[in-house]
Short mmCIF file of C-alpha atoms in Angstrom, two decimals:
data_model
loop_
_atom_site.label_atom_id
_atom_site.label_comp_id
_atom_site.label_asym_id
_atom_site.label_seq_id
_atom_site.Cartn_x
_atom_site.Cartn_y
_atom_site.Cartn_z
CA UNK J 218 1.35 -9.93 -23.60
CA UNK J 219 -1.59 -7.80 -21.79
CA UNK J 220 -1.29 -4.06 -23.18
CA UNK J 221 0.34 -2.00 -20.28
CA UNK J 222 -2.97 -0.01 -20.05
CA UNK J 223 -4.81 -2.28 -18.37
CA UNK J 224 -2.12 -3.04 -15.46
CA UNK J 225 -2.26 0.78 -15.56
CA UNK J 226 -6.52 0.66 -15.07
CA UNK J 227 -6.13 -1.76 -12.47
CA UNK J 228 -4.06 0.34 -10.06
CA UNK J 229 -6.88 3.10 -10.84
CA UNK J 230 -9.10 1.12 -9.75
CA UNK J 231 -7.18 -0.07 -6.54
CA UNK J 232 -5.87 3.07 -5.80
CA UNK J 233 -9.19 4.69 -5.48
CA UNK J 234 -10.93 2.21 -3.41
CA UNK J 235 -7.88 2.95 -1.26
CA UNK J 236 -8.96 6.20 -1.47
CA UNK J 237 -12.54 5.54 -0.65
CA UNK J 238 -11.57 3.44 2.31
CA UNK J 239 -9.46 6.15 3.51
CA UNK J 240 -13.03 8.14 3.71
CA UNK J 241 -15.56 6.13 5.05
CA UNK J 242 -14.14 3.87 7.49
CA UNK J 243 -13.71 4.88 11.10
CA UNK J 244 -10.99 2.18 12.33
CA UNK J 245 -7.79 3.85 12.59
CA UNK J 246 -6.02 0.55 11.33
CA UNK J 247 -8.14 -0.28 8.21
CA UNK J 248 -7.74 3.64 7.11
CA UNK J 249 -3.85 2.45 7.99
CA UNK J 250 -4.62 -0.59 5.69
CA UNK J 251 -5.94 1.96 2.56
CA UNK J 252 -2.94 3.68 2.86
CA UNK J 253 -1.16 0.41 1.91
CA UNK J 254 -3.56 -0.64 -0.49
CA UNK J 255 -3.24 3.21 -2.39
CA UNK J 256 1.05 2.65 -1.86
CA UNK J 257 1.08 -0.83 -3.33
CA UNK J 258 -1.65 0.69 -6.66
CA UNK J 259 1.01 2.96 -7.29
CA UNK J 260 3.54 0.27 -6.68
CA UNK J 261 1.75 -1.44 -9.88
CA UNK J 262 2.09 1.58 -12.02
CA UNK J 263 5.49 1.87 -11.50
CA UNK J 264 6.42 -1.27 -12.21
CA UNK J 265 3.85 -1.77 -15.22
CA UNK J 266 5.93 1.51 -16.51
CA UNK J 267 9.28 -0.16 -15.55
CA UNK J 268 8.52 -3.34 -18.19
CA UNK J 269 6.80 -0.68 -20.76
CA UNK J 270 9.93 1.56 -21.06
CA UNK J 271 12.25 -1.44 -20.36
CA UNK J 272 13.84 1.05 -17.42
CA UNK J 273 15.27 -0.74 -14.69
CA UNK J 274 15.04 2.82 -12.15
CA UNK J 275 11.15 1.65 -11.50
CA UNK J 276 11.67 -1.08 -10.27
CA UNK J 277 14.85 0.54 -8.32
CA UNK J 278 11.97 3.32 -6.63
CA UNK J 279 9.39 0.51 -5.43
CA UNK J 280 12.14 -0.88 -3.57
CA UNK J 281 12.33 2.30 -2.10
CA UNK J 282 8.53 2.70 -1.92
CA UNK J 283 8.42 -0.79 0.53
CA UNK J 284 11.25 0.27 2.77
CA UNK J 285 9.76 3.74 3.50
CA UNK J 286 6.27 1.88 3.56
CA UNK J 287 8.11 -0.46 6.12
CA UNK J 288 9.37 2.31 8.02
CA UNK J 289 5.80 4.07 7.89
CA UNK J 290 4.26 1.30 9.30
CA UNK J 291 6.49 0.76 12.39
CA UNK J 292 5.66 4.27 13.21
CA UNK J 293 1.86 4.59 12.88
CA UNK J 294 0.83 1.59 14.33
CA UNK J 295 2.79 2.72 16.94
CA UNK J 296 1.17 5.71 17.14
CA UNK J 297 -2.23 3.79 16.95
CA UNK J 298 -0.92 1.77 20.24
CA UNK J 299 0.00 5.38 21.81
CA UNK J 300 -3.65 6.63 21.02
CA UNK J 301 -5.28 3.93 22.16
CA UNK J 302 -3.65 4.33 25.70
CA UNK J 303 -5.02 7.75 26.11
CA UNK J 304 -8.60 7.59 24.67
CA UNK J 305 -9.50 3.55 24.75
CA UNK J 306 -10.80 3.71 21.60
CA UNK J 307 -9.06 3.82 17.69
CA UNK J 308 -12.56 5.34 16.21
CA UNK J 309 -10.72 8.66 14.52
CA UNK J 310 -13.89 9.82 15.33
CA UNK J 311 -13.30 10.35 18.85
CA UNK J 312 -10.00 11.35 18.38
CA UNK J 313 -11.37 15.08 18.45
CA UNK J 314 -9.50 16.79 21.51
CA UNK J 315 -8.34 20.08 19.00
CA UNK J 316 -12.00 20.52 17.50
CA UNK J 317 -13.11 23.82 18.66
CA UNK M 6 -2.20 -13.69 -25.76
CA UNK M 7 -5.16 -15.68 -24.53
CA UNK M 8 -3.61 -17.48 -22.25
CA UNK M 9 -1.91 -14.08 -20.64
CA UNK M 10 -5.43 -12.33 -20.73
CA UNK M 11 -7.20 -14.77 -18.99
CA UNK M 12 -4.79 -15.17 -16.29
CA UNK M 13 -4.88 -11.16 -15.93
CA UNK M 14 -8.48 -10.75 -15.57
CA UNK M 15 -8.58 -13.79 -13.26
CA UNK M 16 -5.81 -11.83 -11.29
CA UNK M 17 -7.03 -8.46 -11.77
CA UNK M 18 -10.64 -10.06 -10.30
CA UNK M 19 -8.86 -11.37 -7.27
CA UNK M 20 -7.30 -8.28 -6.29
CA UNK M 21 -10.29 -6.01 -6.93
CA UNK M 22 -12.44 -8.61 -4.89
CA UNK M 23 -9.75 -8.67 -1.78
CA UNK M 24 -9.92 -4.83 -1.78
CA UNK M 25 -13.56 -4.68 -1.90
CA UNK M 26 -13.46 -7.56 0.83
CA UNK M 27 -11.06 -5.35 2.96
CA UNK M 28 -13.09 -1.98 2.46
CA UNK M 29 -16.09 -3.54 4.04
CA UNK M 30 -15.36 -5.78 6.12
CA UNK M 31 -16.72 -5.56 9.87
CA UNK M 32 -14.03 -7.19 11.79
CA UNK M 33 -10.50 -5.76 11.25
CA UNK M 34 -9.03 -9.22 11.05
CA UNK M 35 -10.81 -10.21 7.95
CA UNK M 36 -9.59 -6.99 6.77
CA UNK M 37 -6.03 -8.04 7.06
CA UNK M 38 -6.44 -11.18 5.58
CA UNK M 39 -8.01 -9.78 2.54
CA UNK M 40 -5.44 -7.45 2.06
CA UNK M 41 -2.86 -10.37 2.38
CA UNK M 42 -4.51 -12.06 -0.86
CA UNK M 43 -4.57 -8.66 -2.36
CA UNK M 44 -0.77 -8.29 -1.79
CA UNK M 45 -0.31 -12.17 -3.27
CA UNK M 46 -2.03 -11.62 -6.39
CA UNK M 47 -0.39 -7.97 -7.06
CA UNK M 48 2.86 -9.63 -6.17
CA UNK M 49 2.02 -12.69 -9.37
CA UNK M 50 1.79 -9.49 -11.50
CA UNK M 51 5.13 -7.99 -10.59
CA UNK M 52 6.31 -11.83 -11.64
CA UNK M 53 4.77 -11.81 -14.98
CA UNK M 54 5.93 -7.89 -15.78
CA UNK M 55 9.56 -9.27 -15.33
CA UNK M 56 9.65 -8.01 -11.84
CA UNK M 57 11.00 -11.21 -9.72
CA UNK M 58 12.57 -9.64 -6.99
CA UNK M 59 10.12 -7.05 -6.52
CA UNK M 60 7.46 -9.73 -6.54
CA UNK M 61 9.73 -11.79 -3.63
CA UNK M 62 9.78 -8.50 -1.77
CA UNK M 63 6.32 -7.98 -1.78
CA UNK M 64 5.64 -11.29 -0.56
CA UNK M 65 8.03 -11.23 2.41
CA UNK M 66 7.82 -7.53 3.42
CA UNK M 67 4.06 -6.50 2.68
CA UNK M 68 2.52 -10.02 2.74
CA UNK M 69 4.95 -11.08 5.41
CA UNK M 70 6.44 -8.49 7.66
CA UNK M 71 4.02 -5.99 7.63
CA UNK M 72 0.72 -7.47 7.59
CA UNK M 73 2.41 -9.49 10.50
CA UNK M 74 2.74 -6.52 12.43
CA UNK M 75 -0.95 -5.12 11.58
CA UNK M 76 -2.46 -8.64 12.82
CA UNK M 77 -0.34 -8.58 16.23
CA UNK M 78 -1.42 -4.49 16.59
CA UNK M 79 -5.25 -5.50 15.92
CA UNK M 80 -5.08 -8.49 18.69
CA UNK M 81 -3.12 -6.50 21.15
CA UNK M 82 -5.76 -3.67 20.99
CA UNK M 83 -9.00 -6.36 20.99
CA UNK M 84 -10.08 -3.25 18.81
CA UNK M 85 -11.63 -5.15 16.25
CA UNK M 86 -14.71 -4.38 16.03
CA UNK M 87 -16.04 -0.56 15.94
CA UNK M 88 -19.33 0.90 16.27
CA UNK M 89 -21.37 1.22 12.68
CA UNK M 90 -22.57 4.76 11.33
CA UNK M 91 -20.04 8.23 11.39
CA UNK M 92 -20.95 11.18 13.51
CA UNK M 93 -20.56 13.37 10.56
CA UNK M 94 -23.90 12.02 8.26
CA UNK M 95 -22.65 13.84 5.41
CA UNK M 96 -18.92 12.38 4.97
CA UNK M 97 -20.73 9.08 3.15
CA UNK M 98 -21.94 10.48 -0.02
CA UNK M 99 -19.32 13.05 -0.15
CA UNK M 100 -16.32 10.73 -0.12
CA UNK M 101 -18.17 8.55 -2.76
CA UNK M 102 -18.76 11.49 -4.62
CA UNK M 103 -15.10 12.50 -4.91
CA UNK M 104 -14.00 8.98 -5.25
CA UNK M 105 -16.21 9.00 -8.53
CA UNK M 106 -14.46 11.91 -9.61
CA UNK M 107 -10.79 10.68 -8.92
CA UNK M 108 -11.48 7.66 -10.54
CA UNK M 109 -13.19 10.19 -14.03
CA UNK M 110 -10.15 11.73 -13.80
CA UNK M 111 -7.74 9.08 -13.63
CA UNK M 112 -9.22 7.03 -16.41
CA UNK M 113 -9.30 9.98 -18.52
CA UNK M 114 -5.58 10.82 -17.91
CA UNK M 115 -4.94 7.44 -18.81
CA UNK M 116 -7.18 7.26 -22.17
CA UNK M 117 -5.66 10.52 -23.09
CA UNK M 118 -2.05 10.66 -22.49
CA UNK M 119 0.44 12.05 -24.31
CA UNK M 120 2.13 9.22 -26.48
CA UNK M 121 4.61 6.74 -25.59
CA UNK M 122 7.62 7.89 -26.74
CA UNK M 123 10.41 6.27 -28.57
CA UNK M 124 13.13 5.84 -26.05
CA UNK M 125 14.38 2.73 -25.14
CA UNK M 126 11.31 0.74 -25.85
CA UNK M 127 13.50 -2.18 -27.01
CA UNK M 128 14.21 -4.59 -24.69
CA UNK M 129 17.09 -4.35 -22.74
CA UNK M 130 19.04 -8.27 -21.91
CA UNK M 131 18.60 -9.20 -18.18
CA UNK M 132 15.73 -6.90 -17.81
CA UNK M 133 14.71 -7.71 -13.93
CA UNK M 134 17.23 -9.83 -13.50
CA UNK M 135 18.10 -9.15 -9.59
CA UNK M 136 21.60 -9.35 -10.29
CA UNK M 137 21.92 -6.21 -12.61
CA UNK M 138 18.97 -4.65 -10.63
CA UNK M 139 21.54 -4.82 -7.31
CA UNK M 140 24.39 -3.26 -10.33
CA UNK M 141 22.42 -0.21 -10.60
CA UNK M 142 20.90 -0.26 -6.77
CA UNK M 143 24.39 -0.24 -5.51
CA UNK M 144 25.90 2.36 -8.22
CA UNK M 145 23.87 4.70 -9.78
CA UNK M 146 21.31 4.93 -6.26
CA UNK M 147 23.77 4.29 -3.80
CA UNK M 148 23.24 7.67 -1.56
CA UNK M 149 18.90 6.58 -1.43
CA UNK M 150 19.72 3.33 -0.68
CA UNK M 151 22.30 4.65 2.43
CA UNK M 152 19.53 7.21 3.82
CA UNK M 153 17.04 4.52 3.67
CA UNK M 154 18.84 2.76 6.44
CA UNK M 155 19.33 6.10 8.38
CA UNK M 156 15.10 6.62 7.78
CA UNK M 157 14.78 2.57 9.28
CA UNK M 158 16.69 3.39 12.49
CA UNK M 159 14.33 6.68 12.54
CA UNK M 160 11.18 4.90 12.23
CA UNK M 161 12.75 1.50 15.24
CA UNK M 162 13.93 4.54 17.29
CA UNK M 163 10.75 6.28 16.88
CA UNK M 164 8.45 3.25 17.60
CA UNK M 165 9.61 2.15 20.93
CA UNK M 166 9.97 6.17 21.82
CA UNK M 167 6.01 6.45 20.86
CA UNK M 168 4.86 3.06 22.58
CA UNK M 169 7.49 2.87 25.57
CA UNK M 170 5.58 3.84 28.72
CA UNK M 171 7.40 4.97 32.11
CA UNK M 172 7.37 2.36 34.75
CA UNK M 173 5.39 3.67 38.07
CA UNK M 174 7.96 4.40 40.68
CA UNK M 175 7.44 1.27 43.86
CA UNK M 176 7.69 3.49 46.63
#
């Protein structure tokens, strides 16, 4: 069996290219897409934990984790759909209406 | 042991490549697909850490349901393609910067955490078995798993409030 830590370094690693994607990309729906990619790394950790400690409860809060993630979706892309109504564009760039 | 490393490092490089693939990407749609292989081979994981329903899940509501919805959002907006380069010059380096830095950190919480301790380190008969999973879903988290349905009918409720649009009046 592969030692826990290295399930453990692998959402690391995908958690913070979630982060950097978060950063540096300008498309409202792949910065949507990090956000998944950072929610399913920590998905990993849990349920690397879950077979670790033999606990059942992690398994128990990624189930949670997907139907909020669900839920989360619904909403933003919908608010993606909303924005891009208004402005024409999805760049968050231009999205810049409160900047003083 | 060999066996089970190999097929984790073959894993572990699919998902790291998919991600990478989705970061930087130019069209959104490759994106999506990447992030569909990532979900696949994270769900194979959940299957060999004796998660089976959690790895079903995965494949039907991340893989399935909601990458689903992020395709039909990116082809209903044509948006798929952006301009290259940010307005702020700066934000490049810095995010790498602090991405470097999140990722020092994280590996050296993980390299230096407190010891495992004892409890409950056997294992436990029926571990991710979905049938005593749903025993302790439907007892001991009950109440989470009755708001959770109250927080779905927020988010369908909240969806068609954000995208419905009023109908011009004819006359």
């Amino acid at each position: 069996m592969v030692p826990v830590e290295y399930y453990l370094g692998l959402s690391i690693v995908l958690f913070v290219m979630g982060a950097v994607g978060v950063l540096i990309r300008r498309n409202a729906i792949i910065i949507f897409m990090s956000i998944e990619l950072m929610l399913n790394a920590a998905n990993l950790a849990f349920v690397a934990y879950a077979y670790e400690y033999q606990q059942i409860s992690g398994q128990i809060f990624v189930f949670f984790v997907m139907a909020v993630a669900a839920a989360e979706v619904a909403v933003g892309l919908a608010l993606i759909v909303a924005i891009f109504h208004t402005k024409q564009s999805i760049d968050v760039d231009e999205i810049n209406l409160l900047k003083g | 042991m060999i066996s089970d490393l190999l097929l984790f490092f073959v894993l572990a490089l699919v998902a790291v490549a998919s991600a990478l693939g989705m970061l930087f990407s130019k069209n959104a749609i490759y994106s999506a697909l990447n992030l569909i292989l990532n979900f696949g081979a994270v769900a194979v994981m959940y299957l060999i850490l004796g998660a089976p329903f959690i790895a079903l899940a995965q494949v039907t509501v991340y893989a399935g349901a909601i990458m689903v919805l992020f395709l039909f959002v990116i082809m209903l907006l044509g948006a798929e393609r952006l301009r290259v380069g940010s307005s702020l010059p700066y934000q490049q380096p810095v995010s790498i910067a602090l991405a470097v830095i999140l990722l020092v950190l994280a590996v050296y919480a993980l390299l230096f955490r407190s010891p495992a301790s004892e409890i409950a380190s056997t294992a436990m008969p029926g571990f991710g078995d979905p049938a005593v999973l749903a025993e302790v879903l439907y007892n001991e988290y009950l109440l989470p798993f009755e708001v959770t349905s109250i927080l779905l009918l927020v988010a369908i409720i909240g969806a068609i409030v954000l995208t419905h649009r009023k109908r011009e009046p004819r006359s």
